[in-house]
Amino acid sequence: MADEVVKKKGAMSVSEAGRKGGQTVRDKYGHSFYEEIGRKGGETVKAERGRSFYEQIGKKGGDTVKAERGAGFYEAIGKKGGDAVKAERGTPFYEEIGKKGGHKVRQLIEEGKKAANEAKPLAAREQDVPSVGGEVLPAAREE
């Protein structure tokens, strides 16, 4: 009997007290208060632990969901989200972002080629010649 927890009249558990306190704060300050303190807390954690911390816990959470629900879960929610965006914004939206993505990829490839070319020794760069398509190819060697 000594191990039994005797609940006194009017006493509440920690979870009940927390819930009651949270409702009181919500009623007093509103929902936006929680958004603001959550954002501030996130910024503080990012400053203390860095972006990689969020990547790490995100992967951990994603792995847990994948283990519990299976890989098909992500496919289902991705399709659901895509259908919602399509219904809201229409097919032209996907065409627009596809073009933007293609342009960005092309730009990144060009920047990568330029950086690789600049990293070469000067003598090796002088032997390179531009091709018809604009790519830089090594010059043909005469033997």
PDB file of C-alpha atoms in Angstrom:
ATOM      1  CA  MET A   1       0.000   0.000   0.000  1.00  0.00           C
ATOM      2  CA  ALA A   2       2.939   2.335   0.535  1.00  0.00           C
ATOM      3  CA  ASP A   3       3.706   2.157  -3.194  1.00  0.00           C
ATOM      4  CA  GLU A   4       0.206   3.211  -4.185  1.00  0.00           C
ATOM      5  CA  VAL A   5      -0.233   6.794  -5.289  1.00  0.00           C
ATOM      6  CA  VAL A   6      -3.059   8.401  -3.378  1.00  0.00           C
ATOM      7  CA  LYS A   7      -4.709  11.166  -5.372  1.00  0.00           C
ATOM      8  CA  LYS A   8      -5.857  13.957  -3.152  1.00  0.00           C
ATOM      9  CA  LYS A   9      -9.042  15.779  -3.922  1.00  0.00           C
ATOM     10  CA  GLY A  10      -8.249  18.715  -6.201  1.00  0.00           C
ATOM     11  CA  ALA A  11      -4.784  17.417  -7.110  1.00  0.00           C
ATOM     12  CA  MET A  12      -3.961  17.027 -10.781  1.00  0.00           C
ATOM     13  CA  SER A  13      -1.297  15.221 -12.757  1.00  0.00           C
ATOM     14  CA  VAL A  14       1.600  16.972 -14.439  1.00  0.00           C
ATOM     15  CA  SER A  15       0.059  16.423 -17.859  1.00  0.00           C
ATOM     16  CA  GLU A  16      -3.272  17.849 -16.703  1.00  0.00           C
ATOM     17  CA  ALA A  17      -1.530  20.906 -15.256  1.00  0.00           C
ATOM     18  CA  GLY A  18       0.457  21.403 -18.457  1.00  0.00           C
ATOM     19  CA  ARG A  19      -2.652  21.125 -20.603  1.00  0.00           C
ATOM     20  CA  LYS A  20      -4.518  23.599 -18.399  1.00  0.00           C
ATOM     21  CA  GLY A  21      -1.606  26.051 -18.467  1.00  0.00           C
ATOM     22  CA  GLY A  22      -1.291  25.758 -22.235  1.00  0.00           C
ATOM     23  CA  GLN A  23      -4.987  26.477 -22.730  1.00  0.00           C
ATOM     24  CA  THR A  24      -4.747  29.511 -20.446  1.00  0.00           C
ATOM     25  CA  VAL A  25      -1.797  30.906 -22.428  1.00  0.00           C
ATOM     26  CA  ARG A  26      -3.598  30.212 -25.727  1.00  0.00           C
ATOM     27  CA  ASP A  27      -6.697  32.018 -24.511  1.00  0.00           C
ATOM     28  CA  LYS A  28      -4.671  34.975 -23.268  1.00  0.00           C
ATOM     29  CA  TYR A  29      -2.132  35.432 -26.121  1.00  0.00           C
ATOM     30  CA  GLY A  30      -3.620  33.563 -29.088  1.00  0.00           C
ATOM     31  CA  HIS A  31      -2.311  30.974 -31.526  1.00  0.00           C
ATOM     32  CA  SER A  32       0.211  33.360 -33.129  1.00  0.00           C
ATOM     33  CA  PHE A  33       2.087  33.538 -29.812  1.00  0.00           C
ATOM     34  CA  TYR A  34       3.020  29.858 -30.164  1.00  0.00           C
ATOM     35  CA  GLU A  35       4.145  30.420 -33.748  1.00  0.00           C
ATOM     36  CA  GLU A  36       6.376  33.287 -32.650  1.00  0.00           C
ATOM     37  CA  ILE A  37       8.021  31.468 -29.741  1.00  0.00           C
ATOM     38  CA  GLY A  38       8.460  28.363 -31.906  1.00  0.00           C
ATOM     39  CA  ARG A  39      10.249  30.395 -34.580  1.00  0.00           C
ATOM     40  CA  LYS A  40      12.461  32.076 -31.985  1.00  0.00           C
ATOM     41  CA  GLY A  41      13.281  28.725 -30.418  1.00  0.00           C
ATOM     42  CA  GLY A  42      14.141  27.276 -33.826  1.00  0.00           C
ATOM     43  CA  GLU A  43      16.460  30.187 -34.593  1.00  0.00           C
ATOM     44  CA  THR A  44      18.189  29.736 -31.225  1.00  0.00           C
ATOM     45  CA  VAL A  45      18.714  26.013 -31.808  1.00  0.00           C
ATOM     46  CA  LYS A  46      20.009  26.700 -35.326  1.00  0.00           C
ATOM     47  CA  ALA A  47      22.490  29.247 -33.940  1.00  0.00           C
ATOM     48  CA  GLU A  48      23.675  26.843 -31.237  1.00  0.00           C
ATOM     49  CA  ARG A  49      23.752  23.561 -33.160  1.00  0.00           C
ATOM     50  CA  GLY A  50      23.833  24.542 -36.832  1.00  0.00           C
ATOM     51  CA  ARG A  51      21.815  23.544 -39.843  1.00  0.00           C
ATOM     52  CA  SER A  52      23.228  20.018 -39.860  1.00  0.00           C
ATOM     53  CA  PHE A  53      21.352  19.316 -36.610  1.00  0.00           C
ATOM     54  CA  TYR A  54      18.028  19.812 -38.387  1.00  0.00           C
ATOM     55  CA  GLU A  55      19.199  17.643 -41.289  1.00  0.00           C
ATOM     56  CA  GLN A  56      20.169  14.932 -38.822  1.00  0.00           C
ATOM     57  CA  ILE A  57      16.897  14.926 -36.869  1.00  0.00           C
ATOM     58  CA  GLY A  58      14.895  15.201 -40.093  1.00  0.00           C
ATOM     59  CA  LYS A  59      16.578  12.106 -41.488  1.00  0.00           C
ATOM     60  CA  LYS A  60      16.071  10.283 -38.203  1.00  0.00           C
ATOM     61  CA  GLY A  61      12.362  11.152 -38.217  1.00  0.00           C
ATOM     62  CA  GLY A  62      12.021  10.224 -41.885  1.00  0.00           C
ATOM     63  CA  ASP A  63      13.677   6.861 -41.284  1.00  0.00           C
ATOM     64  CA  THR A  64      11.286   6.205 -38.391  1.00  0.00           C
ATOM     65  CA  VAL A  65       8.232   7.015 -40.523  1.00  0.00           C
ATOM     66  CA  LYS A  66       9.588   4.874 -43.356  1.00  0.00           C
ATOM     67  CA  ALA A  67      10.076   1.940 -40.953  1.00  0.00           C
ATOM     68  CA  GLU A  68       6.573   2.340 -39.485  1.00  0.00           C
ATOM     69  CA  ARG A  69       4.586   3.066 -42.647  1.00  0.00           C
ATOM     70  CA  GLY A  70       6.759   1.861 -45.510  1.00  0.00           C
ATOM     71  CA  ALA A  71       8.298   3.669 -48.457  1.00  0.00           C
ATOM     72  CA  GLY A  72       4.929   3.755 -50.265  1.00  0.00           C
ATOM     73  CA  PHE A  73       3.665   6.240 -47.683  1.00  0.00           C
ATOM     74  CA  TYR A  74       5.889   8.967 -49.136  1.00  0.00           C
ATOM     75  CA  GLU A  75       4.653   8.159 -52.631  1.00  0.00           C
ATOM     76  CA  ALA A  76       1.032   8.476 -51.479  1.00  0.00           C
ATOM     77  CA  ILE A  77       1.483  11.785 -49.669  1.00  0.00           C
ATOM     78  CA  GLY A  78       3.568  13.163 -52.548  1.00  0.00           C
ATOM     79  CA  LYS A  79       0.803  12.346 -55.017  1.00  0.00           C
ATOM     80  CA  LYS A  80      -1.806  13.839 -52.693  1.00  0.00           C
ATOM     81  CA  GLY A  81       0.218  17.055 -52.388  1.00  0.00           C
ATOM     82  CA  GLY A  82       0.862  17.206 -56.123  1.00  0.00           C
ATOM     83  CA  ASP A  83      -2.842  16.770 -56.870  1.00  0.00           C
ATOM     84  CA  ALA A  84      -3.689  19.548 -54.413  1.00  0.00           C
ATOM     85  CA  VAL A  85      -1.195  21.930 -56.061  1.00  0.00           C
ATOM     86  CA  LYS A  86      -2.478  20.981 -59.512  1.00  0.00           C
ATOM     87  CA  ALA A  87      -6.072  21.678 -58.441  1.00  0.00           C
ATOM     88  CA  GLU A  88      -5.090  25.021 -56.927  1.00  0.00           C
ATOM     89  CA  ARG A  89      -2.626  26.319 -59.529  1.00  0.00           C
ATOM     90  CA  GLY A  90      -3.281  24.285 -62.673  1.00  0.00           C
ATOM     91  CA  THR A  91      -1.044  22.499 -65.153  1.00  0.00           C
ATOM     92  CA  PRO A  92       0.691  25.680 -66.436  1.00  0.00           C
ATOM     93  CA  PHE A  93       2.296  26.058 -63.001  1.00  0.00           C
ATOM     94  CA  TYR A  94       4.206  22.792 -63.492  1.00  0.00           C
ATOM     95  CA  GLU A  95       5.289  23.873 -66.974  1.00  0.00           C
ATOM     96  CA  GLU A  96       6.601  27.151 -65.528  1.00  0.00           C
ATOM     97  CA  ILE A  97       8.571  25.587 -62.687  1.00  0.00           C
ATOM     98  CA  GLY A  98       9.892  22.906 -65.038  1.00  0.00           C
ATOM     99  CA  LYS A  99      11.337  25.567 -67.322  1.00  0.00           C
ATOM    100  CA  LYS A 100      12.839  27.408 -64.359  1.00  0.00           C
ATOM    101  CA  GLY A 101      14.393  24.177 -63.116  1.00  0.00           C
ATOM    102  CA  GLY A 102      15.821  23.399 -66.545  1.00  0.00           C
ATOM    103  CA  HIS A 103      17.339  26.868 -66.815  1.00  0.00           C
ATOM    104  CA  LYS A 104      18.826  26.542 -63.334  1.00  0.00           C
ATOM    105  CA  VAL A 105      20.365  23.157 -64.153  1.00  0.00           C
ATOM    106  CA  ARG A 106      21.858  24.543 -67.372  1.00  0.00           C
ATOM    107  CA  GLN A 107      23.296  27.516 -65.445  1.00  0.00           C
ATOM    108  CA  LEU A 108      24.803  25.251 -62.775  1.00  0.00           C
ATOM    109  CA  ILE A 109      26.409  23.024 -65.420  1.00  0.00           C
ATOM    110  CA  GLU A 110      27.951  26.062 -67.127  1.00  0.00           C
ATOM    111  CA  GLU A 111      29.263  27.385 -63.796  1.00  0.00           C
ATOM    112  CA  GLY A 112      30.730  23.969 -62.979  1.00  0.00           C
ATOM    113  CA  LYS A 113      32.504  23.750 -66.335  1.00  0.00           C
ATOM    114  CA  LYS A 114      33.851  27.285 -65.893  1.00  0.00           C
ATOM    115  CA  ALA A 115      35.130  26.505 -62.386  1.00  0.00           C
ATOM    116  CA  ALA A 116      36.741  23.272 -63.577  1.00  0.00           C
ATOM    117  CA  ASN A 117      38.394  25.070 -66.469  1.00  0.00           C
ATOM    118  CA  GLU A 118      39.704  27.811 -64.166  1.00  0.00           C
ATOM    119  CA  ALA A 119      41.152  25.174 -61.872  1.00  0.00           C
ATOM    120  CA  LYS A 120      43.272  23.749 -64.710  1.00  0.00           C
ATOM    121  CA  PRO A 121      46.857  24.954 -65.117  1.00  0.00           C
ATOM    122  CA  LEU A 122      47.237  27.782 -67.663  1.00  0.00           C
ATOM    123  CA  ALA A 123      49.130  25.611 -70.175  1.00  0.00           C
ATOM    124  CA  ALA A 124      46.312  23.042 -70.241  1.00  0.00           C
ATOM    125  CA  ARG A 125      43.661  25.766 -70.736  1.00  0.00           C
ATOM    126  CA  GLU A 126      45.471  27.225 -73.753  1.00  0.00           C
ATOM    127  CA  GLN A 127      45.181  23.879 -75.527  1.00  0.00           C
ATOM    128  CA  ASP A 128      41.399  23.732 -75.079  1.00  0.00           C
ATOM    129  CA  VAL A 129      39.208  24.910 -77.932  1.00  0.00           C
ATOM    130  CA  PRO A 130      35.471  25.696 -77.895  1.00  0.00           C
ATOM    131  CA  SER A 131      33.280  23.244 -79.803  1.00  0.00           C
ATOM    132  CA  VAL A 132      30.354  24.176 -82.035  1.00  0.00           C
ATOM    133  CA  GLY A 133      27.926  23.667 -79.117  1.00  0.00           C
ATOM    134  CA  GLY A 134      29.936  25.945 -76.835  1.00  0.00           C
ATOM    135  CA  GLU A 135      31.545  23.175 -74.788  1.00  0.00           C
ATOM    136  CA  VAL A 136      35.253  23.330 -74.207  1.00  0.00           C
ATOM    137  CA  LEU A 137      37.017  20.234 -75.506  1.00  0.00           C
ATOM    138  CA  PRO A 138      40.696  19.334 -75.427  1.00  0.00           C
ATOM    139  CA  ALA A 139      42.516  20.311 -78.624  1.00  0.00           C
ATOM    140  CA  ALA A 140      43.364  17.561 -81.076  1.00  0.00           C
ATOM    141  CA  ARG A 141      47.012  16.592 -80.758  1.00  0.00           C
ATOM    142  CA  GLU A 142      49.206  16.228 -83.781  1.00  0.00           C
ATOM    143  CA  GLU A 143      51.524  13.248 -83.811  1.00  0.00           C
TER     144      GLU A 143
END
